């Protein structure tokens, strides 16, 4: 019997990851409520900022979700996250309809937003990390497709709102059906989480802690052997490329419709047509998981007692016997060498708690503080930056253009990191380089350094460039961040990943609320323009502070790469010694919350 990784099983997981990305993006749906909160309840911009800041802080403090993921796996975290996200939006809708609180305060909406943000971000680790493990040879495609889509779901939600919930014959915000939209998005989050729960699984070689403790030694050994299957069988490349093309199509659609509807008067029929296109684009992602050979070659398998692992059906075994990581390329007509099994790269072993006081983890955290944290400050204050740099002149259409450019820049940054990881991984397997993807870690904060420098010194007429550079830096940070953390740590991947999320919470409080907000308000009061501030100096000093933060983040990122590169080179050199596989330093084992060896081991 020839065992194979079930390719359609993995592709269904990737499809579910896209829909989970739409659910995760729902947190940005709060921005649609801002006009309603301002007009119906009389909230000031400061009140709305407080509500959004509370949500962002709670979303970034998702370490408990990482702990639960490591212990129980995605099948527990995903439905829980979906229920919380759904509950948050339903509470918004019920309050808008007057059922929950007759006279809601900022505290009420802050609590609802906190519940929403407690749920949606927890689905991130439970979708992206299982995909990283299921596609160890195609991590770059996971970033290109799933992680990139996390930032594109906002355009889909906006299309749904404009087409189905915006008042057809009125431009007044109070005539829109905000409660209906809240119920719809809440139901969508729950549906996406259930789809993810049904399809998403950890690979057999990487059980969660709860499962690992209940495996016999024979079962553990059997599962561990499946690692070779994942390291030798490439996923259907044509299907992955179709997924990338669909993401590019969604990017073009989101950018075009955002700019077009801002500059061109659009009728209700036009908005309805845009929403239908959005639905069709979302549905098209199911193509990558359809059982048709012309969409990408795969071998039908019979299920076994191990999920995701099948045995080749009679008469087809010869097709996959001896196939390797080059299978996808051979199927596409590329003459690559066969019978090559990729060897897992060295990683830091040990639990999260054993790394908590290490230089490497805190250097990664500091790099994320710059890439993720200061990027959030730019996004949350785009309107204030634009108004101040433009001497008080404000055009909603221009702001919409900047928001669209930030979406494009973020997506471009994530896709660039996915592509870089694909190329470097291929060169590493071919033995042509030892360069690691972590070499790209300093790129994100460097782009943000350039962006904040330009924000500080350039006139308001050329803000397009710094917004684009800043968004690209933020996108690079999200793309390379998830890859780097998966590359570096063999165990407790949920804890390591979500620990770095806390950098965003610290940035939201320290840099957004206290640094940017207080300095902006102080200058506005000094000039007598509060709550607005209509001169470039209102934001100039903040830009220099954010620049310095990213200089430090760049140095931290460079330190991370240097230390990890030195570590991997030392381990690879040990492999090449005659007794390297017997000295106990080069081991492959299943991931868990507990180290399986005293010394550094390897884990895909």
Tab-separated table of N, CA and C in Angstrom, residues 163-217:
chain	number	residue	atom	x	y	z
A	163	UNK	N	-24.516	47.369	-1.377
A	163	UNK	CA	-25.485	46.740	-2.267
A	163	UNK	C	-26.770	46.318	-1.591
A	164	UNK	N	-26.689	45.928	-0.318
A	164	UNK	CA	-27.848	45.303	0.319
A	164	UNK	C	-28.408	46.070	1.518
A	165	UNK	N	-27.609	46.931	2.132
A	165	UNK	CA	-28.063	47.572	3.368
A	165	UNK	C	-28.053	49.097	3.303
A	166	UNK	N	-27.452	49.661	2.271
A	166	UNK	CA	-27.459	51.111	2.095
A	166	UNK	C	-28.807	51.538	1.528
A	167	UNK	N	-29.347	52.638	2.036
A	167	UNK	CA	-30.649	53.126	1.574
A	167	UNK	C	-30.602	53.413	0.079
A	168	UNK	N	-31.604	52.914	-0.649
A	168	UNK	CA	-31.588	53.012	-2.108
A	168	UNK	C	-31.819	54.434	-2.602
A	169	UNK	N	-32.685	55.179	-1.937
A	169	UNK	CA	-33.076	56.498	-2.449
A	169	UNK	C	-32.768	57.619	-1.464
A	170	UNK	N	-31.731	57.429	-0.673
A	170	UNK	CA	-31.394	58.453	0.313
A	170	UNK	C	-29.900	58.443	0.572
A	171	UNK	N	-29.357	59.632	0.799
A	171	UNK	CA	-27.947	59.761	1.150
A	171	UNK	C	-27.758	59.996	2.643
A	172	UNK	N	-28.836	59.933	3.401
A	172	UNK	CA	-28.756	60.168	4.835
A	172	UNK	C	-28.310	58.886	5.554
A	173	UNK	N	-27.259	58.963	6.369
A	173	UNK	CA	-26.761	57.758	7.052
A	173	UNK	C	-27.815	57.073	7.911
A	174	UNK	N	-28.722	57.854	8.522
A	174	UNK	CA	-29.703	57.244	9.421
A	174	UNK	C	-30.728	56.389	8.684
A	175	UNK	N	-30.784	56.495	7.359
A	175	UNK	CA	-31.724	55.681	6.589
A	175	UNK	C	-31.154	54.309	6.224
A	176	UNK	N	-29.875	54.109	6.452
A	176	UNK	CA	-29.258	52.813	6.137
A	176	UNK	C	-29.652	51.763	7.175
A	177	UNK	N	-29.633	50.518	6.758
A	177	UNK	CA	-30.031	49.412	7.635
A	177	UNK	C	-28.797	48.857	8.359
A	178	UNK	N	-28.338	49.591	9.363
A	178	UNK	CA	-27.122	49.185	10.074
A	178	UNK	C	-27.346	47.934	10.918
A	179	UNK	N	-28.512	47.811	11.511
A	179	UNK	CA	-28.764	46.627	12.333
A	179	UNK	C	-28.820	45.371	11.470
A	180	UNK	N	-29.444	45.468	10.299
A	180	UNK	CA	-29.479	44.321	9.398
A	180	UNK	C	-28.086	43.908	8.958
A	181	UNK	N	-27.247	44.909	8.692
A	181	UNK	CA	-25.864	44.616	8.317
A	181	UNK	C	-25.125	43.925	9.461
A	182	UNK	N	-25.358	44.377	10.694
A	182	UNK	CA	-24.696	43.760	11.848
A	182	UNK	C	-25.115	42.300	11.993
A	183	UNK	N	-26.410	42.014	11.842
A	183	UNK	CA	-26.872	40.625	11.934
A	183	UNK	C	-26.262	39.778	10.817
A	184	UNK	N	-26.204	40.358	9.627
A	184	UNK	CA	-25.664	39.620	8.479
A	184	UNK	C	-24.196	39.259	8.696
A	185	UNK	N	-23.395	40.238	9.105
A	185	UNK	CA	-21.965	39.978	9.293
A	185	UNK	C	-21.749	38.994	10.439
A	186	UNK	N	-22.557	39.115	11.500
A	186	UNK	CA	-22.447	38.159	12.594
A	186	UNK	C	-22.727	36.741	12.134
A	187	UNK	N	-23.784	36.568	11.342
A	187	UNK	CA	-24.085	35.245	10.801
A	187	UNK	C	-23.002	34.749	9.867
A	188	UNK	N	-22.426	35.660	9.089
A	188	UNK	CA	-21.353	35.280	8.172
A	188	UNK	C	-20.122	34.800	8.932
A	189	UNK	N	-19.771	35.489	10.020
A	189	UNK	CA	-18.626	35.061	10.833
A	189	UNK	C	-18.851	33.651	11.365
A	190	UNK	N	-20.043	33.404	11.883
A	190	UNK	CA	-20.343	32.081	12.432
A	190	UNK	C	-20.276	31.018	11.342
A	191	UNK	N	-20.824	31.321	10.166
A	191	UNK	CA	-20.786	30.367	9.061
A	191	UNK	C	-19.347	30.077	8.638
A	192	UNK	N	-18.535	31.122	8.507
A	192	UNK	CA	-17.131	30.931	8.109
A	192	UNK	C	-16.380	30.092	9.136
A	193	UNK	N	-16.650	30.338	10.412
A	193	UNK	CA	-15.957	29.571	11.451
A	193	UNK	C	-16.370	28.105	11.420
A	194	UNK	N	-17.637	27.842	11.116
A	194	UNK	CA	-18.099	26.453	11.037
A	194	UNK	C	-17.510	25.746	9.817
A	195	UNK	N	-17.391	26.472	8.703
A	195	UNK	CA	-16.721	25.901	7.525
A	195	UNK	C	-15.277	25.562	7.872
A	196	UNK	N	-14.608	26.489	8.556
A	196	UNK	CA	-13.234	26.231	8.969
A	196	UNK	C	-13.126	25.061	9.924
A	197	UNK	N	-14.066	24.960	10.862
A	197	UNK	CA	-14.049	23.849	11.817
A	197	UNK	C	-14.209	22.511	11.112
A	198	UNK	N	-15.043	22.483	10.095
A	198	UNK	CA	-15.309	21.231	9.381
A	198	UNK	C	-14.098	20.765	8.578
A	199	UNK	N	-13.366	21.699	7.989
A	199	UNK	CA	-12.288	21.317	7.073
A	199	UNK	C	-10.883	21.386	7.682
A	200	UNK	N	-10.675	22.197	8.699
A	200	UNK	CA	-9.318	22.462	9.186
A	200	UNK	C	-8.874	21.411	10.197
A	201	UNK	N	-7.699	20.853	9.944
A	201	UNK	CA	-7.106	19.864	10.845
A	201	UNK	C	-5.595	20.084	10.919
A	202	UNK	N	-5.031	19.770	12.064
A	202	UNK	CA	-3.580	19.693	12.166
A	202	UNK	C	-3.113	18.422	11.473
A	203	UNK	N	-1.930	18.432	10.855
A	203	UNK	CA	-1.434	17.201	10.232
A	203	UNK	C	-1.122	16.144	11.284
A	204	UNK	N	-1.090	14.903	10.852
A	204	UNK	CA	-0.888	13.792	11.781
A	204	UNK	C	0.434	13.897	12.538
A	205	UNK	N	1.459	14.445	11.894
A	205	UNK	CA	2.766	14.491	12.544
A	205	UNK	C	2.862	15.602	13.591
A	206	UNK	N	1.835	16.435	13.691
A	206	UNK	CA	1.879	17.578	14.605
A	206	UNK	C	0.581	17.632	15.415
A	207	UNK	N	0.371	16.691	16.331
A	207	UNK	CA	-0.866	16.702	17.122
A	207	UNK	C	-0.840	17.798	18.181
A	208	UNK	N	-2.018	18.205	18.613
A	208	UNK	CA	-2.100	19.162	19.708
A	208	UNK	C	-1.685	18.471	21.008
A	209	UNK	N	-1.459	19.253	22.036
A	209	UNK	CA	-0.963	18.695	23.300
A	209	UNK	C	-1.941	17.688	23.897
A	210	UNK	N	-3.227	18.009	23.828
A	210	UNK	CA	-4.232	17.099	24.396
A	210	UNK	C	-4.175	15.750	23.707
A	211	UNK	N	-4.087	15.756	22.393
A	211	UNK	CA	-4.035	14.507	21.637
A	211	UNK	C	-2.724	13.781	21.864
A	212	UNK	N	-1.634	14.509	21.900
A	212	UNK	CA	-0.315	13.885	22.018
A	212	UNK	C	-0.171	13.101	23.320
A	213	UNK	N	-0.752	13.638	24.380
A	213	UNK	CA	-0.651	12.962	25.671
A	213	UNK	C	-1.419	11.648	25.698
A	214	UNK	N	-2.315	11.454	24.752
A	214	UNK	CA	-3.154	10.263	24.733
A	214	UNK	C	-2.748	9.263	23.660
A	215	UNK	N	-1.638	9.520	22.987
A	215	UNK	CA	-1.152	8.604	21.961
A	215	UNK	C	-0.239	7.551	22.579
A	216	UNK	N	-0.382	6.329	22.114
A	216	UNK	CA	0.574	5.294	22.511
A	216	UNK	C	1.872	5.514	21.747
A	217	UNK	N	2.916	4.844	22.157
A	217	UNK	CA	4.202	5.006	21.476
A	217	UNK	C	4.114	4.544	20.026
